[in-house]
Short mmCIF file of C-alpha atoms in Angstrom, two decimals:
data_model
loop_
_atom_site.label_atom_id
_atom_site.label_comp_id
_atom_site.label_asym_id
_atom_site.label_seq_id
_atom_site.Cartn_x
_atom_site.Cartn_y
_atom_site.Cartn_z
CA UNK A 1 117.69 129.92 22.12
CA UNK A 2 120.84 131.84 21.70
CA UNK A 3 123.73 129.79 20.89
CA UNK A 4 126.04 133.19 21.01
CA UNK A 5 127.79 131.20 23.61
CA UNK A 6 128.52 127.91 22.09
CA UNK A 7 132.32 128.26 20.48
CA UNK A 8 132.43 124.90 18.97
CA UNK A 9 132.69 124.62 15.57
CA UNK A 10 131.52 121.23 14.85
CA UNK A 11 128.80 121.40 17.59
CA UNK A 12 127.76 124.37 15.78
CA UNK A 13 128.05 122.99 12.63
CA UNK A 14 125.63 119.84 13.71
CA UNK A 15 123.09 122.24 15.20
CA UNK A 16 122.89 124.40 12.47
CA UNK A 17 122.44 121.20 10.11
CA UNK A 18 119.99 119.32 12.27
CA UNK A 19 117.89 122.95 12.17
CA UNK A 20 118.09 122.47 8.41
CA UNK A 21 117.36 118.92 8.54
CA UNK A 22 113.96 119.70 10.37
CA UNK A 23 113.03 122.62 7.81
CA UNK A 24 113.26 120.62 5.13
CA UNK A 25 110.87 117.67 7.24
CA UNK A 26 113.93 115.08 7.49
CA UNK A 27 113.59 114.54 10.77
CA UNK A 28 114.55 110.99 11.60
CA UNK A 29 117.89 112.54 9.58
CA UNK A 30 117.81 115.85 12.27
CA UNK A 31 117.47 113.02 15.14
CA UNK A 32 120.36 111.54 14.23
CA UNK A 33 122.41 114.80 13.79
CA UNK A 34 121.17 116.06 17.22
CA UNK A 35 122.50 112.49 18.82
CA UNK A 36 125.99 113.51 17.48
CA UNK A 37 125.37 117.03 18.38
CA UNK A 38 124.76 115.93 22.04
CA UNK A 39 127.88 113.49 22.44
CA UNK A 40 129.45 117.03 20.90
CA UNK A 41 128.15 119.42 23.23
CA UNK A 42 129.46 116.81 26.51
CA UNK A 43 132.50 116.40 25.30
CA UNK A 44 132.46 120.56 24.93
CA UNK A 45 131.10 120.58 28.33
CA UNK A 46 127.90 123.26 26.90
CA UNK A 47 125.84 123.18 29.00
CA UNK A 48 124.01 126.21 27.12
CA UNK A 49 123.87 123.79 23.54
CA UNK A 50 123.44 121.24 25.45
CA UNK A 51 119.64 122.17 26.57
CA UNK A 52 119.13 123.63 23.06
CA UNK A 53 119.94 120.27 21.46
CA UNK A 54 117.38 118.32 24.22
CA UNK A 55 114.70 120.68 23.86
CA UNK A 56 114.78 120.40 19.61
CA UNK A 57 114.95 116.44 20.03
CA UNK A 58 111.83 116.76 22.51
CA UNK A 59 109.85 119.01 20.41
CA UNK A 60 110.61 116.48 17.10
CA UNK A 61 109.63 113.42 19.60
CA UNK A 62 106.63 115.45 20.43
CA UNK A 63 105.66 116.09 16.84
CA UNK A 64 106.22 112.52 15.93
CA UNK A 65 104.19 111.48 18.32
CA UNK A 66 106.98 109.33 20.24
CA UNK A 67 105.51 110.72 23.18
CA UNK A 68 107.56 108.25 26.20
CA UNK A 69 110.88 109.19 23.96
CA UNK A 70 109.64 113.08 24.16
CA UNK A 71 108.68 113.09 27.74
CA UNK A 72 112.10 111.21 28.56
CA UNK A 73 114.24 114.09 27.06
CA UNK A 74 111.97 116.66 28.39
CA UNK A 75 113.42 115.78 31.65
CA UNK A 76 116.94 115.37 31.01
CA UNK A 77 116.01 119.09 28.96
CA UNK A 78 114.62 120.28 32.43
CA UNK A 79 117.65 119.00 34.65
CA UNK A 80 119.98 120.99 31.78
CA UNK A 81 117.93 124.16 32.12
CA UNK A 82 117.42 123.99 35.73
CA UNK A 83 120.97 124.16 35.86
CA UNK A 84 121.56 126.93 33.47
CA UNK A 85 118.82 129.21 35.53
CA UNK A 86 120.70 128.48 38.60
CA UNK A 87 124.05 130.25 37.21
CA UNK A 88 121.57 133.21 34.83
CA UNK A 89 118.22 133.45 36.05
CA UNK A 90 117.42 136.24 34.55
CA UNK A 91 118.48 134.99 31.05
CA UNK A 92 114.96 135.32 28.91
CA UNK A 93 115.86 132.88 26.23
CA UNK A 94 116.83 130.10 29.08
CA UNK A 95 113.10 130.65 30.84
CA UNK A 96 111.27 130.94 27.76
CA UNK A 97 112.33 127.59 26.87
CA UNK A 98 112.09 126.61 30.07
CA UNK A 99 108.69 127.70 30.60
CA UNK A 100 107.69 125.79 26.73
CA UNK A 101 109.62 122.84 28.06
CA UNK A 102 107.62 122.80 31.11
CA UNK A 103 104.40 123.21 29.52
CA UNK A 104 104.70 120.08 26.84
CA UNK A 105 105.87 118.12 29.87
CA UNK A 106 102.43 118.76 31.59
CA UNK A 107 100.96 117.77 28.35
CA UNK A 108 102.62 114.55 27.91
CA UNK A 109 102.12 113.51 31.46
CA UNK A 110 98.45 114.68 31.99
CA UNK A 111 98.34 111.55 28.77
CA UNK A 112 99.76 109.40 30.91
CA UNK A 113 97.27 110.09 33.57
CA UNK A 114 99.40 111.67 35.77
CA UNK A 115 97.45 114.77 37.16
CA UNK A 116 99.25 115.76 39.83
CA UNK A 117 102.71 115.83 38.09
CA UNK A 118 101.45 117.54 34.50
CA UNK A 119 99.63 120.21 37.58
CA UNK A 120 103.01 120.84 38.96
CA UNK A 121 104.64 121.35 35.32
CA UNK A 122 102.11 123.16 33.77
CA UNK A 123 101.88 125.78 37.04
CA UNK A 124 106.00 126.21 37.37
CA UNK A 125 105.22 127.17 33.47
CA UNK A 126 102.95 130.08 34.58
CA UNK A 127 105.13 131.14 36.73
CA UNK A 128 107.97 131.72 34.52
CA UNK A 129 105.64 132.98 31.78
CA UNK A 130 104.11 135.75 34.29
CA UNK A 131 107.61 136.66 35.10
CA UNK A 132 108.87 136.80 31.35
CA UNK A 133 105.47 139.05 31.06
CA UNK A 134 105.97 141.37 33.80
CA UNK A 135 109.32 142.18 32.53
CA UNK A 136 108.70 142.16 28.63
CA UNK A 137 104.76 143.36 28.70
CA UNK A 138 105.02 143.86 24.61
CA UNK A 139 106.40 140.55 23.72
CA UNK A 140 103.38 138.94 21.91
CA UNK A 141 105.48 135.43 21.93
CA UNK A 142 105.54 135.25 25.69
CA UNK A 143 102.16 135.86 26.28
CA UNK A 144 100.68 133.44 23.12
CA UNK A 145 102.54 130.84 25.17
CA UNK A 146 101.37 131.78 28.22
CA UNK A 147 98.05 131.18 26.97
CA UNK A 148 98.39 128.44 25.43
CA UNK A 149 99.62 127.17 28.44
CA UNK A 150 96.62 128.47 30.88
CA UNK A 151 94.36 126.93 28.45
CA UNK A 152 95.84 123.57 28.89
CA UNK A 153 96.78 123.94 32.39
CA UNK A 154 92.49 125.08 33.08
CA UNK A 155 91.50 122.12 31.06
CA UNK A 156 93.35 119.67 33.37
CA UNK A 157 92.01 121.39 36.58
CA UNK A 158 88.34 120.86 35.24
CA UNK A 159 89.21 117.37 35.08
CA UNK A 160 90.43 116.86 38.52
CA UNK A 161 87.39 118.54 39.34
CA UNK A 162 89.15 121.82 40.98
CA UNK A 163 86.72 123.85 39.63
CA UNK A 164 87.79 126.98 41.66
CA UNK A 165 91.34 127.13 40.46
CA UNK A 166 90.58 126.07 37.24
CA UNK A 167 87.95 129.06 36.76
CA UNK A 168 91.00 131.71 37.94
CA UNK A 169 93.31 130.16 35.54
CA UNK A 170 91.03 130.59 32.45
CA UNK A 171 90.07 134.30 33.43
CA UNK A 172 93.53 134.95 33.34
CA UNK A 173 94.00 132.62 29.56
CA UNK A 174 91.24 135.34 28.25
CA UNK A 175 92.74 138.26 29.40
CA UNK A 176 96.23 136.94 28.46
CA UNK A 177 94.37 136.25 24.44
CA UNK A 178 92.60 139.37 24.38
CA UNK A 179 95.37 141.62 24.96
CA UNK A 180 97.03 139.51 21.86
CA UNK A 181 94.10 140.35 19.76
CA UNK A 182 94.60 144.44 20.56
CA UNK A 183 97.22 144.50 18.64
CA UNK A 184 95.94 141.87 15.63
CA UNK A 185 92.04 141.37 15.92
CA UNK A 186 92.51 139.47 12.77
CA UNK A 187 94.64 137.16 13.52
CA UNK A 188 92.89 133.63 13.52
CA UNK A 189 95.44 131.92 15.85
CA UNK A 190 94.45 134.18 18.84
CA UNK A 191 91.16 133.67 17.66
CA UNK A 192 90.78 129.90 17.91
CA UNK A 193 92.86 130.25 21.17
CA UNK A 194 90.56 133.33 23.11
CA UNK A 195 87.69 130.98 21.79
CA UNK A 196 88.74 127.76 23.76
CA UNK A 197 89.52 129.81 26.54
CA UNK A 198 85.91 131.51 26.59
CA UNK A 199 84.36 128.05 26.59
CA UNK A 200 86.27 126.59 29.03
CA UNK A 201 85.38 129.73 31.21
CA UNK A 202 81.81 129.90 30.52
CA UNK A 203 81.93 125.97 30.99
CA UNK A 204 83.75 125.93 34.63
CA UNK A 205 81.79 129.28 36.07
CA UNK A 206 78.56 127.29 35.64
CA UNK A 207 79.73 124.45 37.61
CA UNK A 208 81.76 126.46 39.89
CA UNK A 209 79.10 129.04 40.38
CA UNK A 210 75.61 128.63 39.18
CA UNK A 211 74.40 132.13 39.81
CA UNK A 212 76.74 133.43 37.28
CA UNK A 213 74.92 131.07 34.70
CA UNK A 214 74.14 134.31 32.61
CA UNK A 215 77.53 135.77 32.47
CA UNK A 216 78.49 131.49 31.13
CA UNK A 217 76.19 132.22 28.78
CA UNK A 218 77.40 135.16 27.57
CA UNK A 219 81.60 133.63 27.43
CA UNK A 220 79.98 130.27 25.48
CA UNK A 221 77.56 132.34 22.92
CA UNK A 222 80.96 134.52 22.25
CA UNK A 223 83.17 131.82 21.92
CA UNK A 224 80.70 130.21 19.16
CA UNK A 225 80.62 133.29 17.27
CA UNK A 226 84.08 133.13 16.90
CA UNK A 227 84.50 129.94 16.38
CA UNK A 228 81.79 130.08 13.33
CA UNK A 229 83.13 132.48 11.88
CA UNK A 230 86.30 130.83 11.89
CA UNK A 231 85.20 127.89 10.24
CA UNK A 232 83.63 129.69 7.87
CA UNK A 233 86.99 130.97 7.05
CA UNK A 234 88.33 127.25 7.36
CA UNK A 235 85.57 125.18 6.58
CA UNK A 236 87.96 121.95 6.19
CA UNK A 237 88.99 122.48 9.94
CA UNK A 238 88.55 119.51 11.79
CA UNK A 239 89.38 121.16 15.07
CA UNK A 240 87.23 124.42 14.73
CA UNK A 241 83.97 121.77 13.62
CA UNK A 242 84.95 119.23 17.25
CA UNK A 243 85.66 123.10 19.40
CA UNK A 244 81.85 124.57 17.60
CA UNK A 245 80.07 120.90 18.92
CA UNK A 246 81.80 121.30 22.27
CA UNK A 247 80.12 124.70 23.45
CA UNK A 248 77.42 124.07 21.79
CA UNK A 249 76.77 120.62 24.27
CA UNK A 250 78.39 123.60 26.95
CA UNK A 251 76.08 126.23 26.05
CA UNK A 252 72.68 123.54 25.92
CA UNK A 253 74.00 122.15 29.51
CA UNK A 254 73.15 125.80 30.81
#
C-alpha cells in the first residue's frame, strides 16, 4: 500500500523498520515494531497506516501459523479498510489489499469450519478483484490473486457440496490463469496454479454433470501433464507429488 499519505515521521520510521525487520526473517522483532507502529498511527489518527500496519501483522500471523491471532487482526484490518473505501472507493491500492485481506480471512475461517462466513469473504474478494480487473485488464498482480482466490473460494464450494457454483467459479480460476500464462507460458507459478484449477474443474463437472465426463477428462489429463512436468522440474516438491496423486484418484473416479 501507498503510505504517500502518512506524514509522520516516527510512524514512518517504525513501518519502514518493521518492513526491514521482516526481510531480514526477524519477525517476532517486526511484531513488536508494528505494535508501536499501531499505538503510533492512533495517536496520528492514520487511518491509511493504520490498515497497512494490520494487514502486515496479519500476513506475519498468517505465515507463523498463529492463525486465531491472524484471523483476529484480519478483522480489525477489514473494519480499517472498510472505512478507508467508504471515503476513496476507487483507491486501487486500498481494494487490492482489501480484496487479499478478504481472501486469507476466508482461508482462516473455512479452518475453523466456518463455511458460510469464509463463503461470504472469499466472494466479497471476487468482487473487488473483478472490479480491480475490469479497470486494470493488464495488471498480472490483480488477476494472480484473483485466481488464487477462485481456486480457494471453488475448493470450499465443492465441500459444501454446491457443486453448481463451485463449477462457475473454477471456469472462471482457468480463464483468469490462462490469460496469466499468455504473457509467461513459462512461468511455473501460473503453472501449478492453472493446474489446480483444471483439476478442480474436471473434478466438480463430473459430479455436477456427468455427461460432460469426457470434457473432465480432458481438464484432469491436462492438469497432470502439467503438473508432471512440473515436478520433473521440482522433483523435491512436496506439493506438486500430493496435487499429481490427487487427479490422478480424480481422473480414475471418471
Amino acid at each position: 500500500m501507498s503510505r504517500s499519505k502518512v506524514k509522520n515521521l516516527l510512524l514512518l520510521k517504525q513501518i519502514h523498520s518493521a518492513v526491514t525487520q521482516i526481510k531480514k526473517g526477524k519477525l517476532d522483532k517486526a511484531l513488536d515494531t508494528l505494535d508501536k507502529a499501531e499505538k503510533s498511527a492512533r495517536q496520528a489518527k492514520s487511518t491509511d497506516a493504520l490498515y497497512y500496519i494490520l494487514f502486515t501483522r496479519g500476513g506475519i500471523l498468517y505465515s507463523a501459523k498463529e492463525y486465531d491471532q491472524a484471523l483476529e487482526t484480519y478483522e480489525r484490518a477489514l473494519e480499517v479498510g472498510s472505512d478507508l473505501l467508504k471515503t476513496d472507493p476507487e483507491n486501487d491500492d486500498y481494494q487490492h489489499y482489501m480484496g487479499t485481506t478478504l481472501s486469507n480471512t476466508g482461508n482462516l475461517l473455512k479452518k475453523k469450519g466456518e463455511m458460510d462466513r469464509a463463503a461470504g469473504s472469499y466472494s466479497r474478494a471476487r468482487e473487488i478483484y473483478s472490479d480491480l480487473i475490469t479497470k486494470n485488464p493488464e495488471n498480472v498482480v490483480f488477476h494472480s490473486y484473483a485466481g488464487e482466490n477462485l481456486n480457494n473460494y471453488g475448493a470450499l464450494l465443492i465441500e459444501s457440496g454446491s457443486q453448481k457454483t463451485a463449477c462457475e467459479i473454477l471456469k472462471e480460476a482457468v480463464e483468469t490463469y490462462e490469460k496469466l500464462l499468455e504473457n509467461k507460458p513459462d512461468n511455473p507459478g501460473y503453472q501449478a496454479e492453472l493446474s489446480v484449477a483444471l483439476s478442480q474443474f474436471g473434478s466438480c463437472l463430473k459430479q455436477q454433470e456427468p455427461e460432460k465426463a469426457e470434457i473432465a477428462k480432458k481438464n484432469l489429463e491436462r492438469a497432470l501433464k502439467m503438473q508432471e512436468n512440473l515436478l520433473a522440474q521440482q522433483p523435491e516438491n512436496k506439493k506438486i507429488e500430493e496435487a499429481i496423486t490427487l487427479t490422478r484418484e480424480r481422473l480414475e473416479r471418471l
